[in-house]
Coordinates of C-alpha atoms in Angstrom, one line a residue:
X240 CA 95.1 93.7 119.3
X241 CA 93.9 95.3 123.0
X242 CA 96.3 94.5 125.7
X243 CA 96.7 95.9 129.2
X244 CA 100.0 97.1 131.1
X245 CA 101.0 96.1 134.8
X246 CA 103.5 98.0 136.8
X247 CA 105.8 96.6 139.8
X248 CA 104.2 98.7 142.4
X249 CA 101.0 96.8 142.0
X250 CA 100.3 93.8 144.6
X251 CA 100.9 90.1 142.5
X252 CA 97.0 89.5 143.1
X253 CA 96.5 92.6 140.6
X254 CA 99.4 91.5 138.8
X255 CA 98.1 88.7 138.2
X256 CA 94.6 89.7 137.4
X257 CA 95.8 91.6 134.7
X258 CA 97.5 88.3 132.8
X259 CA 93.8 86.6 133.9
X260 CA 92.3 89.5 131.9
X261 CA 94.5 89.5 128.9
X262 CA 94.5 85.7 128.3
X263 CA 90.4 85.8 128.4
X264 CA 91.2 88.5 125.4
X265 CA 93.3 86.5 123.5
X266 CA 96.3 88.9 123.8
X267 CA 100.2 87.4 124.0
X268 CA 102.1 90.6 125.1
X269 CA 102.0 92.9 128.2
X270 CA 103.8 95.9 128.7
X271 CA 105.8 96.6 131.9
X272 CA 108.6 98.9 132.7
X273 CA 111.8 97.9 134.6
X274 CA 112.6 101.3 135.9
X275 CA 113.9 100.1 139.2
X276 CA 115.3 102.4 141.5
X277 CA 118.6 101.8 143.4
X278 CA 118.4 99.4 145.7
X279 CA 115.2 97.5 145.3
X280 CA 117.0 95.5 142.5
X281 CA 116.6 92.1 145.0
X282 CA 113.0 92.7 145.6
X283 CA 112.2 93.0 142.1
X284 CA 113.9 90.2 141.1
X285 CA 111.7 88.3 143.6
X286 CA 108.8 90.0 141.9
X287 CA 110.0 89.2 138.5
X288 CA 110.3 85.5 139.3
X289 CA 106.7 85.7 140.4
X290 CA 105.9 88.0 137.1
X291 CA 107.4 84.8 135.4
X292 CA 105.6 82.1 136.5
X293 CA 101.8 84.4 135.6
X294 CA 103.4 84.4 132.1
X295 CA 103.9 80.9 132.0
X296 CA 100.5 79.7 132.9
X297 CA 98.7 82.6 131.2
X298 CA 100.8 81.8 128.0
X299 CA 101.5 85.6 127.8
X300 CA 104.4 87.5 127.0
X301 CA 105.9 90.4 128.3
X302 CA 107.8 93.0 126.9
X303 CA 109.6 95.7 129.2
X304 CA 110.8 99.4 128.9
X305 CA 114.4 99.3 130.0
X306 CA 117.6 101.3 130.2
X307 CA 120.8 99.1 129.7
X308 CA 121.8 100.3 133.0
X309 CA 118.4 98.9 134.7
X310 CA 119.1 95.7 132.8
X311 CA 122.9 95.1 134.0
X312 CA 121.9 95.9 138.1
X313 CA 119.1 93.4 137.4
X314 CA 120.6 90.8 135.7
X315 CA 123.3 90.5 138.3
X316 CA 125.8 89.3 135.5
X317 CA 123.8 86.7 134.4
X318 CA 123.1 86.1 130.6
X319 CA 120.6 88.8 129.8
X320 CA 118.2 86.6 128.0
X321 CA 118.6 83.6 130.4
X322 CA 117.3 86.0 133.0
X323 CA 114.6 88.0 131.4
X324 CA 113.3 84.6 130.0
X325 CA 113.0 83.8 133.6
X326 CA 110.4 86.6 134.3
X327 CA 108.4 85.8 131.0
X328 CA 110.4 88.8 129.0
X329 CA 110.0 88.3 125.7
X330 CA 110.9 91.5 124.4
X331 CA 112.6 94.8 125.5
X332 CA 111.7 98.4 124.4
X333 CA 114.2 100.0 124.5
X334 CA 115.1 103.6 126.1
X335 CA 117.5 106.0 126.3
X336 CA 121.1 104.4 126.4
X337 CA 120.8 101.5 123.7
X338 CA 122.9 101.9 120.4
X339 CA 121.4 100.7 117.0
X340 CA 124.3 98.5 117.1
X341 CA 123.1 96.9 120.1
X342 CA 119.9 96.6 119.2
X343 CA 120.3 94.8 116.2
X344 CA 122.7 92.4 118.0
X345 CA 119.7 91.7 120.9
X346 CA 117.2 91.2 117.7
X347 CA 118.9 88.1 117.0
X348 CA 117.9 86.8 120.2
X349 CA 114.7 88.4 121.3
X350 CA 112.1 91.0 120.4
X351 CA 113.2 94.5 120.1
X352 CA 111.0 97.5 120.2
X353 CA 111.7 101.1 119.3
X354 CA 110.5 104.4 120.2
X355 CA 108.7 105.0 117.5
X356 CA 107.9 108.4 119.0
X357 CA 111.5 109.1 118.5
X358 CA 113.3 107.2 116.2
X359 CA 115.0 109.2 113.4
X360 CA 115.7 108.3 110.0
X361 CA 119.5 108.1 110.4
X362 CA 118.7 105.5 113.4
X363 CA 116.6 103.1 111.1
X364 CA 119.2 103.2 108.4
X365 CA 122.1 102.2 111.3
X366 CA 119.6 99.6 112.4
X367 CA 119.7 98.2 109.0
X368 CA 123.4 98.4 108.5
X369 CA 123.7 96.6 111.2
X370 CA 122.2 93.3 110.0
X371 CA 119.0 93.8 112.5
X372 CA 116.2 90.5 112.3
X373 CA 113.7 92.6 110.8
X374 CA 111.0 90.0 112.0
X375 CA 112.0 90.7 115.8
X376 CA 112.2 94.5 115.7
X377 CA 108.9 96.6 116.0
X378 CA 108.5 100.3 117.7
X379 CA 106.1 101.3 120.4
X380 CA 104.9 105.3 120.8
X381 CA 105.5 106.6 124.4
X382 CA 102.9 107.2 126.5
X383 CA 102.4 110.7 128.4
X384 CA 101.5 111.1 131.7
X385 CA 101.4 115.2 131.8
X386 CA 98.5 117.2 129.9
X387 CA 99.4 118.8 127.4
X388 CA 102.8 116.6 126.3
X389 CA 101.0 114.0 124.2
X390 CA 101.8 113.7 120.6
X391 CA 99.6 115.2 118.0
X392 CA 98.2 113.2 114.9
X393 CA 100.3 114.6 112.1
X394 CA 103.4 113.8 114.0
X395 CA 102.5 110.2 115.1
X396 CA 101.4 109.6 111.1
X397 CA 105.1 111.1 109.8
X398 CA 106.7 108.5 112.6
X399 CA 104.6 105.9 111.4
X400 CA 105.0 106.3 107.9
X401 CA 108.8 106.6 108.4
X402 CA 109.4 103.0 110.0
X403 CA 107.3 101.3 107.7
X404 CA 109.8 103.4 104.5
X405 CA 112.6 101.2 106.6
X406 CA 110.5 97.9 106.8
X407 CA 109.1 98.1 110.7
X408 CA 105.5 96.8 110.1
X409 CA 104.6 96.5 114.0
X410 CA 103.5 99.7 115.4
X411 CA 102.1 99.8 118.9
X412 CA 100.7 102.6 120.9
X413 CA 98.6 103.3 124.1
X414 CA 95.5 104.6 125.5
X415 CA 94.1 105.8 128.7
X416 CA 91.9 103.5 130.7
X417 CA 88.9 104.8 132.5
X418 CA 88.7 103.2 135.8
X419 CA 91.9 103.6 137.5
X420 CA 94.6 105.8 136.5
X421 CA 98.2 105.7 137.3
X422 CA 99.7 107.4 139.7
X423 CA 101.6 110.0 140.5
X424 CA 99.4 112.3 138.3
X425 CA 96.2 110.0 137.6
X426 CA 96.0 111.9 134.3
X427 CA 95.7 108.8 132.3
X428 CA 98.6 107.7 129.5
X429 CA 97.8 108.1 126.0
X430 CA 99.8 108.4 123.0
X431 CA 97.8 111.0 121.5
X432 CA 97.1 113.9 123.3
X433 CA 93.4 114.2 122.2
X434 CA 93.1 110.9 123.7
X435 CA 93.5 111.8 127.0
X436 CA 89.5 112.2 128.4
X437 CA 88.2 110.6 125.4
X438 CA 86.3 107.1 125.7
X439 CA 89.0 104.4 125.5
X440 CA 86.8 102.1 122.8
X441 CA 86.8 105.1 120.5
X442 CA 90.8 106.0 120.9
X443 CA 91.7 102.0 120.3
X444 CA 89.3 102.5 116.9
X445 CA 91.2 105.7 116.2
X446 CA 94.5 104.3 116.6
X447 CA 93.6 101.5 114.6
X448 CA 91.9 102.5 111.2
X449 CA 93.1 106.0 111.0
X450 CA 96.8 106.1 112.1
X451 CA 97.7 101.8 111.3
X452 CA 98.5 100.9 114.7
X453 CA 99.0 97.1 114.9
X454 CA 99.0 96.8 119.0
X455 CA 97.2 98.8 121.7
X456 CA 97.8 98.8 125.0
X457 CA 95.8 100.6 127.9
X458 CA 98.7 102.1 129.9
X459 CA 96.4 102.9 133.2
X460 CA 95.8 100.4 135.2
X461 CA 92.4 99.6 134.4
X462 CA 89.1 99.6 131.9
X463 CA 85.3 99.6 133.2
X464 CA 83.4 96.4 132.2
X465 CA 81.9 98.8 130.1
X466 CA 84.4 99.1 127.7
X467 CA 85.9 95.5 128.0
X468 CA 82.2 94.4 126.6
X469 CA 82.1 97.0 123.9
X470 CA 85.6 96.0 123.1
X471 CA 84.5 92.8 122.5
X472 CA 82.3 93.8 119.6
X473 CA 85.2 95.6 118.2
X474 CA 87.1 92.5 117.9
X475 CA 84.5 90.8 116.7
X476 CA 84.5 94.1 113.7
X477 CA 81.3 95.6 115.0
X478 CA 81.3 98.9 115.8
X479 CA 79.3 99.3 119.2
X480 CA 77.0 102.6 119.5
X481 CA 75.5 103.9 122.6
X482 CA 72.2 105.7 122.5
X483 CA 69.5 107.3 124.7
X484 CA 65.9 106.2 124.0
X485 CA 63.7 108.6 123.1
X486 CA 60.6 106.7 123.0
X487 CA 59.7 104.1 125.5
X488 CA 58.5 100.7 124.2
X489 CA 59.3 97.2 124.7
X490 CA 60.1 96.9 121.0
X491 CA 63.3 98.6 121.3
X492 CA 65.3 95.2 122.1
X493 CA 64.7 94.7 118.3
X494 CA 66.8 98.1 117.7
X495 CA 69.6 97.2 119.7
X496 CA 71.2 94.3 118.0
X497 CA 73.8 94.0 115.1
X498 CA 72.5 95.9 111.6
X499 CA 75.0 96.4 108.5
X500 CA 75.2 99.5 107.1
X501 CA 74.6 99.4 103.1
X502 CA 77.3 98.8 100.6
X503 CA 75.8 101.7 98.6
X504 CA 76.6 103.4 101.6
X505 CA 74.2 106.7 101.9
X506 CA 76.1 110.8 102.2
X507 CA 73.6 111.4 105.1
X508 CA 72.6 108.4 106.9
X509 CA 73.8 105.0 108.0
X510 CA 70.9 102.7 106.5
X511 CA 70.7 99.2 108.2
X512 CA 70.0 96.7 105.7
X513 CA 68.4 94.1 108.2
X514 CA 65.7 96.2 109.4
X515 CA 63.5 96.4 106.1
X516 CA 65.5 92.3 105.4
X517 CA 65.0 90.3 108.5
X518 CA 63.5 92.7 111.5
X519 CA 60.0 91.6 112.2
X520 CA 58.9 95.1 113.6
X521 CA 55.8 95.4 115.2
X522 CA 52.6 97.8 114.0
X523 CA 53.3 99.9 116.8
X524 CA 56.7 100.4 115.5
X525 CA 55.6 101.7 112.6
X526 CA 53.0 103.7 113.8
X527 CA 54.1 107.6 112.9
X528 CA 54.8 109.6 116.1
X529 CA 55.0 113.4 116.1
X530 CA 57.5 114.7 113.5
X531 CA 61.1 115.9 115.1
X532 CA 64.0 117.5 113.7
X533 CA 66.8 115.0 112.8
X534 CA 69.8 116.5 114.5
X535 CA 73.4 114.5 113.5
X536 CA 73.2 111.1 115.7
X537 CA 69.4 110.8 115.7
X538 CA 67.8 106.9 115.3
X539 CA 64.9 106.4 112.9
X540 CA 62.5 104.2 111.8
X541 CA 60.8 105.1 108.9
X542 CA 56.9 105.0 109.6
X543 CA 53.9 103.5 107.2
X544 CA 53.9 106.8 105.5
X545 CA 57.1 105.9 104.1
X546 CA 55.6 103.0 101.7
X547 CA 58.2 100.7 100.6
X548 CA 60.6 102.4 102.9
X549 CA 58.6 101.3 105.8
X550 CA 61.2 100.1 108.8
X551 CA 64.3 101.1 107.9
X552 CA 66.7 101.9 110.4
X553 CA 68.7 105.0 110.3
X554 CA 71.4 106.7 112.1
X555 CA 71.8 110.2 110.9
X556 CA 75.2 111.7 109.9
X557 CA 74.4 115.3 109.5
X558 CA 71.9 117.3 111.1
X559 CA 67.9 116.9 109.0
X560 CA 65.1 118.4 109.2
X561 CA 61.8 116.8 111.0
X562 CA 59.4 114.8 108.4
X563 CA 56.2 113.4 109.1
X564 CA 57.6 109.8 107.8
X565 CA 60.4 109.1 110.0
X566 CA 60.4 108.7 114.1
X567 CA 62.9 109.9 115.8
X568 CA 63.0 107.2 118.4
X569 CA 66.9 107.6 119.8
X570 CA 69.8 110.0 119.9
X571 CA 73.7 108.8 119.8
X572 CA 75.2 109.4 123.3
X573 CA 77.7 112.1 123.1
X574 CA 80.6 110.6 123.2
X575 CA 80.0 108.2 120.7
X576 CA 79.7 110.1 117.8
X577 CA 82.9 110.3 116.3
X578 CA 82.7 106.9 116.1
X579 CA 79.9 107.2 113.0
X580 CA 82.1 108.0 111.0
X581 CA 84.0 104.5 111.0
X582 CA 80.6 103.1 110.1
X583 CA 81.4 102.4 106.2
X584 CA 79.2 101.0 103.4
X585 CA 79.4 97.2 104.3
X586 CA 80.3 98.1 108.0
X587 CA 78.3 95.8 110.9
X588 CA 77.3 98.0 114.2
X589 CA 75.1 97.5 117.2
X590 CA 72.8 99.8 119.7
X591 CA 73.2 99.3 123.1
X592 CA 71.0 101.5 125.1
X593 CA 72.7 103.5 127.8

């Protein structure tokens, strides 16, 4: 799952384009953070009512970062769960402040979520004793705004590994976006630190199939259309793949569709089994072009000198050397690459030229 976070310094019009966005995604959960600073409490709670009526008729959720003492001066002695049901809050993560004691009592009546950058073993067990609903408690990683302070892999894999020992199934984590950044420091807020300038599409596959996150959220502000399309095909289990022509023809619109990389899947190469199957290449296609070195990310076609092997697509995984058979007709943009890698025998994918 890809969802977005909103903040309550934004305007409700961007507010509310966020729950626009989310529900055209098919996500159920936003993240906010009820940090409220003394004295706004009856603004925000104006807001909140607002915040409540988007999550209504956008049928989304919203779960919010809280301290118990945010929570009283907010809830104004109200029943807690009346009240944040009134702003759509279906779930708090919860900070600094909260015993295990009382979160297991609040899992009985609402979604709870951990730090899961945090949590320590003895903390899971006390959950536990405590009689928690397992099926309401799940843990979130932090996001950091300051270079340098992200978490590194190994440590978000022993975290991970640790609440699933005690049951917690539901991991979520966050990205950067790449269109707006959050103030103060516009740094963007990812989990992992090497996520901070990286392309958001290939952090949300990171997180995903290499560390077992279940939910992803972008905790800047905003993502480029850009990304929301290529996201798309990730939902759809494609793996999208940007590349720079290097030839120029009107027959590339045949390259940039969805291939499947073989079963058999090759050491070298990603092979796509619909370009020798079902891709009605022209002769020009196949015509060989002058030979060029195969460096790692290159496109291919395999020319008529090939024989049988004539038309294959190929997207090369390690760097080859130039061979009179195969045209080098693309190269992998940059800072797509590491996203090969996810491209597994049986794996779809699809070109889109940049």
């Amino acid at each position: 799952m890809l969802s977005f976070s909103f903040y309550l310094f934004q305007p409700l019009e961007q507010i509310e384009d966020i729950f626009r966005l989310a529900a055209q995604l098919g996500a159920k959960q936003l993240f906010t953070s009820l940090h409220v600073s003394k004295g706004q409490e009856l603004r925000e709670r104006k807001k909140l009512d607002h915040i409540g009526q988007f999550a209504s008729r956008y049928g989304i959720g919203v779960v919010a970062d809280a301290t118990p003492a945010v929570i009283a001066r907010l809830s104004a002695d109200a029943d807690i769960t009346t009240v944040l049901g009134r702003w759509g809050i279906v779930g708090l993560r919860l900070d600094d402040g909260f015993s295990m004691k009382e979160a297991a009592s609040l899992s009985k009546q609402m979604s709870v979520v951990l730090n899961a950058s945090t949590v320590t073993e003895r903390e899971c067990k006390e959950l536990a004793s405590y009689q928690a609903d397992e099926s309401n408690v799940e843990a979130w990683h932090n996001f950091y705004p300051r270079p340098e302070t992200g978490l590194g892999g190994e440590t978000m894999l022993a975290q991970n590994q640790l609440l699933r020992q005690y049951g917690i199934e539901t991991i979520g984590a966050f990205i950067p976006g790449d269109a707006k950044k959050r103030s103060p420091l516009y740094e963007g807020l990812p989990t992992l630190e090497a996520h901070r300038n990286v392309d958001p599409v290939y952090a949300y596959i990171e997180l995903m199939e290499t560390y077992g996150v279940n939910k992803v959220f972008v905790g800047d502000l905003a993502v480029s259309d850009g990304v929301l399309k290529r996201i798309d095909w990730v939902l759809s289990d494609v793996i999208p793949i940007r590349y720079r022509p290097i030839v120029r023809a009107g027959w590339l619109a045949l390259v940039e569709t969805m291939h499947t990389n073989r079963r058999d899947a090759a050491r070298d190469v990603i092979r796509s089994v619909e370009s020798r199957c079902s891709m009605a290449w022209p002769q020009e296609a196949l015509q060989p072009i002058p030979a060029a070195p195969r460096r790692t990310g290159s496109i291919t076609i395999d020319n008529e000198r090939y024989g049988r092997y004539v038309g294959e697509l190929q997207m090369t995984l390690v760097d080859l050397p130039a061979d009179d058979r195969v045209n080098v007709i693309g190269q992998v943009i940059e800072e797509d690459m590491p996203l090969l890698r996810y491209i597994r025998g049986g794996r779809r994918f699809c070109l889109i030229r940049c």
